Short mmCIF file of C-alpha atoms and ligand atoms in Angstrom, two decimals:
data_model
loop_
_atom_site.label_atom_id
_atom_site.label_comp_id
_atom_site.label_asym_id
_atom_site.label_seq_id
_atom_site.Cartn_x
_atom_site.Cartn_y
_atom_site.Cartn_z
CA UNK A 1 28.52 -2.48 -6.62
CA UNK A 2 26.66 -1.68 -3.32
CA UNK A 3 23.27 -0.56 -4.01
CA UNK A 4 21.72 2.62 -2.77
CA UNK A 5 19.22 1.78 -0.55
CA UNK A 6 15.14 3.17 -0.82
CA UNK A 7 14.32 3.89 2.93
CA UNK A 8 10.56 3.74 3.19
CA UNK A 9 10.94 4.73 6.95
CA UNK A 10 12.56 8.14 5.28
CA UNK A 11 10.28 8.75 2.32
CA UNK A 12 7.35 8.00 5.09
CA UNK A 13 8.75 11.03 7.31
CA UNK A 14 8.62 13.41 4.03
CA UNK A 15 5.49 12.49 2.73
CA UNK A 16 3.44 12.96 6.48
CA UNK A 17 5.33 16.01 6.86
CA UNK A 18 3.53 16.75 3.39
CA UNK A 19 0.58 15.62 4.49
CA UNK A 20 0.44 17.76 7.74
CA UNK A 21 1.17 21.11 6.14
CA UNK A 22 -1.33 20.34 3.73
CA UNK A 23 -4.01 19.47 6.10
CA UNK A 24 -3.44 22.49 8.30
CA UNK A 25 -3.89 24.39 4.96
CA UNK A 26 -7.32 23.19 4.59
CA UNK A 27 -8.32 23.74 7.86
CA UNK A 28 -7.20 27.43 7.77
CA UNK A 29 -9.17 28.07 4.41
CA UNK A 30 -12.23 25.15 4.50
CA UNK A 31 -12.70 25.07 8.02
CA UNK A 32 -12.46 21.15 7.16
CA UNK A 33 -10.07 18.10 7.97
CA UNK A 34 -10.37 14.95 6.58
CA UNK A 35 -12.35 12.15 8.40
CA UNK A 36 -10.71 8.27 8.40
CA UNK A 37 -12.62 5.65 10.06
CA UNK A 38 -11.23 1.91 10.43
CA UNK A 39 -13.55 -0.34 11.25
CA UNK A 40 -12.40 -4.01 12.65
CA UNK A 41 -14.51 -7.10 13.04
CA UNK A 42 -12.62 -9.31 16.21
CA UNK A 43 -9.69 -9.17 17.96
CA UNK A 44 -6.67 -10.97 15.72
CA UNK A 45 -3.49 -9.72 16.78
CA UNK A 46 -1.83 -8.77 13.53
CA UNK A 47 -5.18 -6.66 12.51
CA UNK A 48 -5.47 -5.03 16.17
CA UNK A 49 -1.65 -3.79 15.32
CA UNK A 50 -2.20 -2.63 11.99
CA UNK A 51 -5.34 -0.66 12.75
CA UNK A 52 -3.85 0.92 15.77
CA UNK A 53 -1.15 1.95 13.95
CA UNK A 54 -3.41 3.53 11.09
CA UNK A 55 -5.09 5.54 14.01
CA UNK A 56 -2.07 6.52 15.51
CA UNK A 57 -0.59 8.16 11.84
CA UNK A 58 -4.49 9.43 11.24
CA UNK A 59 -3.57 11.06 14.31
CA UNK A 60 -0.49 12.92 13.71
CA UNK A 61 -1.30 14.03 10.50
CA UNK A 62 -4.01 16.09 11.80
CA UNK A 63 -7.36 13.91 10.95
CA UNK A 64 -10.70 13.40 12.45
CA UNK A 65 -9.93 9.37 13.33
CA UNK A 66 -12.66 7.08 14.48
CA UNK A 67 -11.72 3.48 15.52
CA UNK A 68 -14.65 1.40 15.22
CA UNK A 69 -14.40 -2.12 16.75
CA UNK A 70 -16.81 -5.00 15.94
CA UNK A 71 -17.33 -8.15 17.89
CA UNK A 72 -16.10 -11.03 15.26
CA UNK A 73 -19.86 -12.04 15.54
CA UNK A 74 -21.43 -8.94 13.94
CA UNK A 75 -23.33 -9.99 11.55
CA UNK A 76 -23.05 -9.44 7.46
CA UNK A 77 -26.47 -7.32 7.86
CA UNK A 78 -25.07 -5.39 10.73
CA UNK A 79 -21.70 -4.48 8.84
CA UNK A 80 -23.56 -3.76 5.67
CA UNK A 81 -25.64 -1.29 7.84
CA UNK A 82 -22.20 0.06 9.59
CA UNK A 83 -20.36 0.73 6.23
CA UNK A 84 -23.63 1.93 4.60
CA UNK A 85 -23.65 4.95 7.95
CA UNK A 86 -20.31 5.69 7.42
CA UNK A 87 -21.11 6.03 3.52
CA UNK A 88 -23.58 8.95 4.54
CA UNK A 89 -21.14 10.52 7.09
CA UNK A 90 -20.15 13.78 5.53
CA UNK A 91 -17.18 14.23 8.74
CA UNK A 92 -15.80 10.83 7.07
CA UNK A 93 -13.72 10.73 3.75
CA UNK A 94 -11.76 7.57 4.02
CA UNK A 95 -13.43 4.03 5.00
CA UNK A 96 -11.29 1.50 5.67
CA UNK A 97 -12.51 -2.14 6.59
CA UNK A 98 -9.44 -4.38 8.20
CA UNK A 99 -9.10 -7.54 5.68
CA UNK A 100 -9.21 -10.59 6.63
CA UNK A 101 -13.36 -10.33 7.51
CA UNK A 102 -14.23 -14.17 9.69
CA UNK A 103 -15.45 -16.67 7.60
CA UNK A 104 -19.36 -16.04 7.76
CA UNK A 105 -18.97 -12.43 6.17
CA UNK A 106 -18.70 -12.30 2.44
CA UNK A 107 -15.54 -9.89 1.93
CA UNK A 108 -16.36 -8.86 -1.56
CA UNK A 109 -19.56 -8.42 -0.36
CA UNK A 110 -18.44 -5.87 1.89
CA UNK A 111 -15.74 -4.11 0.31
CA UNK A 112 -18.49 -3.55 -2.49
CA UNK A 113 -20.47 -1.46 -0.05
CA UNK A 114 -18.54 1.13 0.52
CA UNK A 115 -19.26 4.03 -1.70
CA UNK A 116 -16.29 4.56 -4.05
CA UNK A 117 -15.37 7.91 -3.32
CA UNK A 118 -14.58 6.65 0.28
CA UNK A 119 -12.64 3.64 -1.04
CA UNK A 120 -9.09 5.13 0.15
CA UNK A 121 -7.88 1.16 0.24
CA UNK A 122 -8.44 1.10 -3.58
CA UNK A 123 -10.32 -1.82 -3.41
CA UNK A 124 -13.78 -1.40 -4.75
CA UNK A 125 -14.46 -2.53 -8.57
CA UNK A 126 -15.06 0.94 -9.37
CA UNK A 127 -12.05 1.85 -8.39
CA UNK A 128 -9.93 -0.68 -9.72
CA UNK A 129 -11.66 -0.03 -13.69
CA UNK A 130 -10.73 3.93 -12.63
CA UNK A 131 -6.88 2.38 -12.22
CA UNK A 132 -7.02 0.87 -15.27
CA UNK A 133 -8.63 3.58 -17.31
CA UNK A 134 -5.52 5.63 -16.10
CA UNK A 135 -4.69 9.41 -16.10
CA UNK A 136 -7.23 11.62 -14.60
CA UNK A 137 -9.82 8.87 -14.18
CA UNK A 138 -7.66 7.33 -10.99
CA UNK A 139 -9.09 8.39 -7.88
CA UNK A 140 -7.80 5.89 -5.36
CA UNK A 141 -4.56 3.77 -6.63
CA UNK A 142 -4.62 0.45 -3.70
CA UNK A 143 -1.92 1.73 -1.39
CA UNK A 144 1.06 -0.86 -1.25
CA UNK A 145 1.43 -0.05 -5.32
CA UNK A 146 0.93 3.48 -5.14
CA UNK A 147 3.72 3.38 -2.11
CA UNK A 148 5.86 1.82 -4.66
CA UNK A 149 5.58 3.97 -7.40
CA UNK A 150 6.30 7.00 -5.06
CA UNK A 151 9.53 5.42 -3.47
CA UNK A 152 10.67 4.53 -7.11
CA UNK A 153 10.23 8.51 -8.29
CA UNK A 154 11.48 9.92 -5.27
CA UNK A 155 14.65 7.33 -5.69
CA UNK A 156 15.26 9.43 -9.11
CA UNK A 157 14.63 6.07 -11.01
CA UNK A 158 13.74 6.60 -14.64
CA UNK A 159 10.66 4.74 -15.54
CA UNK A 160 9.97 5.78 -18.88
CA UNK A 161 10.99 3.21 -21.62
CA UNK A 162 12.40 1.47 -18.20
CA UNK A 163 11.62 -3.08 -18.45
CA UNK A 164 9.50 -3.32 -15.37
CA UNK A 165 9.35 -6.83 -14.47
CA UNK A 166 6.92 -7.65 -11.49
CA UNK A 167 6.69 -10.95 -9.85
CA UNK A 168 3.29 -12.34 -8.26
CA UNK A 169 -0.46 -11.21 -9.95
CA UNK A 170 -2.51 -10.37 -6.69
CA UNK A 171 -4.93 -7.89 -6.66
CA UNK A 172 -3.44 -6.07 -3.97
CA UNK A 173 0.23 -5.53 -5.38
CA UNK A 174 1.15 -7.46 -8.71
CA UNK A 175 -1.71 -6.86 -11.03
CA UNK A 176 -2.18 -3.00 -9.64
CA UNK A 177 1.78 -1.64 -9.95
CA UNK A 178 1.52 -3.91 -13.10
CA UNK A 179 -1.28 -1.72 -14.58
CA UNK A 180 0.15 1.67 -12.92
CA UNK A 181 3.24 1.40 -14.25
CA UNK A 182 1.85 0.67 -18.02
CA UNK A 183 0.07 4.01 -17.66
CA UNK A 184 0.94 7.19 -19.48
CA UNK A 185 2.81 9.96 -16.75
CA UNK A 186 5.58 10.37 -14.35
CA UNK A 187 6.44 7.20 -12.68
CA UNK A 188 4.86 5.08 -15.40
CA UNK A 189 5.53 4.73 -19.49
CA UNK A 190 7.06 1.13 -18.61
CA UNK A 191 7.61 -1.61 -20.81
CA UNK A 192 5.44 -4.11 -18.38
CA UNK A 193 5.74 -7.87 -17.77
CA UNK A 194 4.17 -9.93 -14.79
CA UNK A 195 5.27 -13.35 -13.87
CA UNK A 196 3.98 -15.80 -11.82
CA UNK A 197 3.83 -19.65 -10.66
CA UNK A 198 3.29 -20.80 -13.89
CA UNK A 199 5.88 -18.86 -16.34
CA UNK A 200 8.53 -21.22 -17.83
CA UNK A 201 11.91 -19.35 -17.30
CA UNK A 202 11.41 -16.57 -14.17
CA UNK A 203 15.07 -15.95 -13.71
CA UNK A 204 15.19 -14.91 -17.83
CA UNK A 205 12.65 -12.85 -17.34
CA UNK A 206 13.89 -11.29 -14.11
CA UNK A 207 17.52 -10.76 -16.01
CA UNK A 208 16.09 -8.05 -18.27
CA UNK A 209 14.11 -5.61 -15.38
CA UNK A 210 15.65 -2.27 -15.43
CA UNK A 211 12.69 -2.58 -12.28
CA UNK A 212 12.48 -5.67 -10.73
CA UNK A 213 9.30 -5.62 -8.49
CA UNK A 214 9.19 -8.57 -6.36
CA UNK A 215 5.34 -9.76 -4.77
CA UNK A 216 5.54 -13.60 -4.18
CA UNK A 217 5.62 -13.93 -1.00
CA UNK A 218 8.41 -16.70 -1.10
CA UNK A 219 11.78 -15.84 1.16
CA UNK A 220 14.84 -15.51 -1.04
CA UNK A 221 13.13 -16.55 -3.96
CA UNK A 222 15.06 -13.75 -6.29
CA UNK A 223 18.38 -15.22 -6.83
CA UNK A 224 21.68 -12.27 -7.19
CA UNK A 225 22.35 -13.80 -10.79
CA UNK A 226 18.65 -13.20 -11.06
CA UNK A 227 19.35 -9.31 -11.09
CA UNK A 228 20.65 -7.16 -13.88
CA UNK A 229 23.68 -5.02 -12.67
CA UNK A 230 22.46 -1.73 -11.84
CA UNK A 231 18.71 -2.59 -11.81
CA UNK A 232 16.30 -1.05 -9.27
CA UNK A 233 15.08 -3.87 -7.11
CA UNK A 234 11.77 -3.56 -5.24
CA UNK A 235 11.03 -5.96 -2.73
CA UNK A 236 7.45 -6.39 -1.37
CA UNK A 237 8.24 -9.65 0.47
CA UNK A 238 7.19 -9.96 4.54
CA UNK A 239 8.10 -13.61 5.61
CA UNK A 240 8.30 -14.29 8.67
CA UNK A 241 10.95 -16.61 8.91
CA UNK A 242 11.34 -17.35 13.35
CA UNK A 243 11.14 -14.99 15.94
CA UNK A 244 13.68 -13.01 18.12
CA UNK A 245 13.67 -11.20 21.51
CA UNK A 246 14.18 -7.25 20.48
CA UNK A 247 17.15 -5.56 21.90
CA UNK A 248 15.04 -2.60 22.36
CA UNK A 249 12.14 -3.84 23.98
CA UNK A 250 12.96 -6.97 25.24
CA UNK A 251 9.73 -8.74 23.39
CA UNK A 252 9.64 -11.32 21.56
CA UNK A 253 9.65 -10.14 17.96
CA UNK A 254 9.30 -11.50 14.50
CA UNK A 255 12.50 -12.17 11.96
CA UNK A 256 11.28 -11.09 8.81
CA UNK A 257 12.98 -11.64 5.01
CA UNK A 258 11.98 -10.31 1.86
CA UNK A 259 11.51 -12.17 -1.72
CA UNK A 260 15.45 -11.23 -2.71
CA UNK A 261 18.27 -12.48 -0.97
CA UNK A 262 19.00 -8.85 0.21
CA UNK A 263 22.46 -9.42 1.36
CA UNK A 264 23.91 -10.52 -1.94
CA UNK A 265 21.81 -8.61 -4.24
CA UNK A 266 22.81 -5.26 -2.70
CA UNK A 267 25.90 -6.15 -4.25
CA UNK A 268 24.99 -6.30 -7.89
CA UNK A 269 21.52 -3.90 -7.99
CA UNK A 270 22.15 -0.07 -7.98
CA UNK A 271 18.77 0.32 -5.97
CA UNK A 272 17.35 -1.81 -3.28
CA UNK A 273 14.53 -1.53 -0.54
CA UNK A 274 15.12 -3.32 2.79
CA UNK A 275 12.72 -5.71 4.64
CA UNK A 276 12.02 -4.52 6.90
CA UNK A 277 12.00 -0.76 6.58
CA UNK A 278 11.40 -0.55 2.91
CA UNK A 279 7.83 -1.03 1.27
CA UNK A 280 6.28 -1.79 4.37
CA UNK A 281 6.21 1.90 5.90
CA UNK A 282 5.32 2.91 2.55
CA UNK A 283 1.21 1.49 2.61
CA UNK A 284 0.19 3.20 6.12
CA UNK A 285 1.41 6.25 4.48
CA UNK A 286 -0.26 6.26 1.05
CA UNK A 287 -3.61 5.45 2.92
CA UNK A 288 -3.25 8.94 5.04
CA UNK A 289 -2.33 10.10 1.41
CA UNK A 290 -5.36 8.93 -0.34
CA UNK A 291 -8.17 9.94 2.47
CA UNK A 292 -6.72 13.41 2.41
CA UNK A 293 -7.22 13.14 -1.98
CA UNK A 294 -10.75 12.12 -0.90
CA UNK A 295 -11.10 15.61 0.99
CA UNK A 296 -9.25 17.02 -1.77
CA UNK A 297 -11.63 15.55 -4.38
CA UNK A 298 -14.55 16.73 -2.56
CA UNK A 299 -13.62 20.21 -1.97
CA UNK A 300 -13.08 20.63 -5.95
CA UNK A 301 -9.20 21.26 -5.05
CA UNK A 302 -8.33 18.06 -7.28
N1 GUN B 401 -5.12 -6.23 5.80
C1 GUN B 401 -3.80 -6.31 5.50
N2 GUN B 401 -3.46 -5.30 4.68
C2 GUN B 401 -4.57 -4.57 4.45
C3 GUN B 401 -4.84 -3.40 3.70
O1 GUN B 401 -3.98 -2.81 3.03
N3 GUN B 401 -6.12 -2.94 3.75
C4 GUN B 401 -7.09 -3.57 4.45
N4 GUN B 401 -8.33 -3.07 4.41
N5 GUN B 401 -6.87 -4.67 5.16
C5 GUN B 401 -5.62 -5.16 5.16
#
């Protein structure tokens, strides 16, 4: 069997299409557009790219985008302050605050600051109870999971009575698509288990997904006799594994492998994401998503 393959870089294009429309559509009857404001403490590489590409798809999508940069001195005061003006900004809707904070700033601290209407990462405690709760209680599902949950309905994947097997328990993936996928609705009304580091037989476990969500972080950790035939195989993995010059560019670039041994389990899954190109496009989008539901939610049109 040769799987069909998820393209986030595809579902991406749809949804900010989506997105676009929609926002024009406010603008014409509200007069409104929604407001995103990423604030970053230093200068580390990865973060600088990652922000700069949030701005850049804030941009096209037709928001108000405000890049605020903060020397990796500031201090825990000064970024309480910062997050607590952005709080009372009525032009801003989405707050996002670049993880990982330096060392000297308290990062739960922080994210706890920002008012939980504004939480478009998902983050905040309130937030994460809302995700739990479920149904119409869920304001702001963290973005990587909710990116997931899209590209498995818009694959045509049936979820419903579906064994959803997720691998890894962070707070950022495992435990959130865990708990969304419990839920009742579309997408969701999975039979749920999560394994981790410590459960006795993983490959048993990974035998019976119908959904196999993979969030470990370890290359090629999902073996192909891992994989039921015909499952739909989700793979959240970004190792970086060496580096490469880029035929495009001519920089030096990162080689970077999921959690499955793609090559052979496209073979025996009947769905598959990439890495890259799969999940990764996926979170970007889902936070342009969730700071226009903020607007949304605001205006009373939620
Ligand atoms: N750093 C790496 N990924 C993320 C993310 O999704 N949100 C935030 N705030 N910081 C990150």
């Amino acid at each position: 069997m040769t799987a069909k393959l998820i393209k986030g870089t595809e579902i991406r294009e749809e949804i900010l299409e989506e997105i676009t429309k929609e926002v024009q559509e406010i603008k014409e009857k509200h007069g409104v557009v929604p407001g995103l404001v990423t604030i970053l403490v230093g200068s580390s590489p990865a973060s600088i790219s990652y922000v700069t590409l949030k701005i850049k798809t804030a941009h096209r999508v037709g928001f108000t985008e405000v890049q605020d940069d903060q020397p990796v001195d500031i201090s825990e005061a000064d970024l309480l302050a910062l997050i607590d003006k952005y709080n009372n900004d009525d032009s801003i809707n989405g707050i996002l605050v670049q993880l990982p904070l330096p060392k000297h700033i308290d990062e739960k601290k922080v994210l706890n600051a920002i008012d939980p209407d504004k939480d478009v990462d998902g983050f905040h405690p309130v937030n994460v109870g809302r995700l739990m709760i479920g149904g119409d209680e869920v304001k702001f599902p963290p973005c990587t999971p909710f990116g997931i949950q899209e590209m498995i309905i818009r694959a045509g994947v049936e979820t419903s009575g579906a064994e959803v097997v997720v691998v890894g328990r962070s707070n950022i993936v495992g435990k959130p698509i865990a708990n969304m996928m419990v839920q009742k609705g579309p997408g969701a009304n999975s039979t749920v288990t999560i394994v981790h580091t410590r459960t006795k037989d993983l490959a048993a476990h990974c035998q019976r997904a119908d959904i196999l969500i993979v969030a470990a972080g370890v290359p090629d950790l999902v073996k192909p006799e891992w994989i039921k035939p015909g499952a739909c195989v989700i793979d959240v993995g970004v190792n970086r594994v060496g580096e490469k010059i880029s035929e495009k560019t001519g920089k030096t670039i990162a080689i970077l492998k999921g959690d499955v041994d793609f090559d052979a389990a496209k073979e025996i899954a009947g769905y598959i994401t990439p890495v890259p190109g799969g999940v990764g496009p996926m979170t970007i989008t889902m936070l342009m998503l969730n700071t226009l539901k903020s607007l949304k939610f605001k205006l009373g049109l939620m």
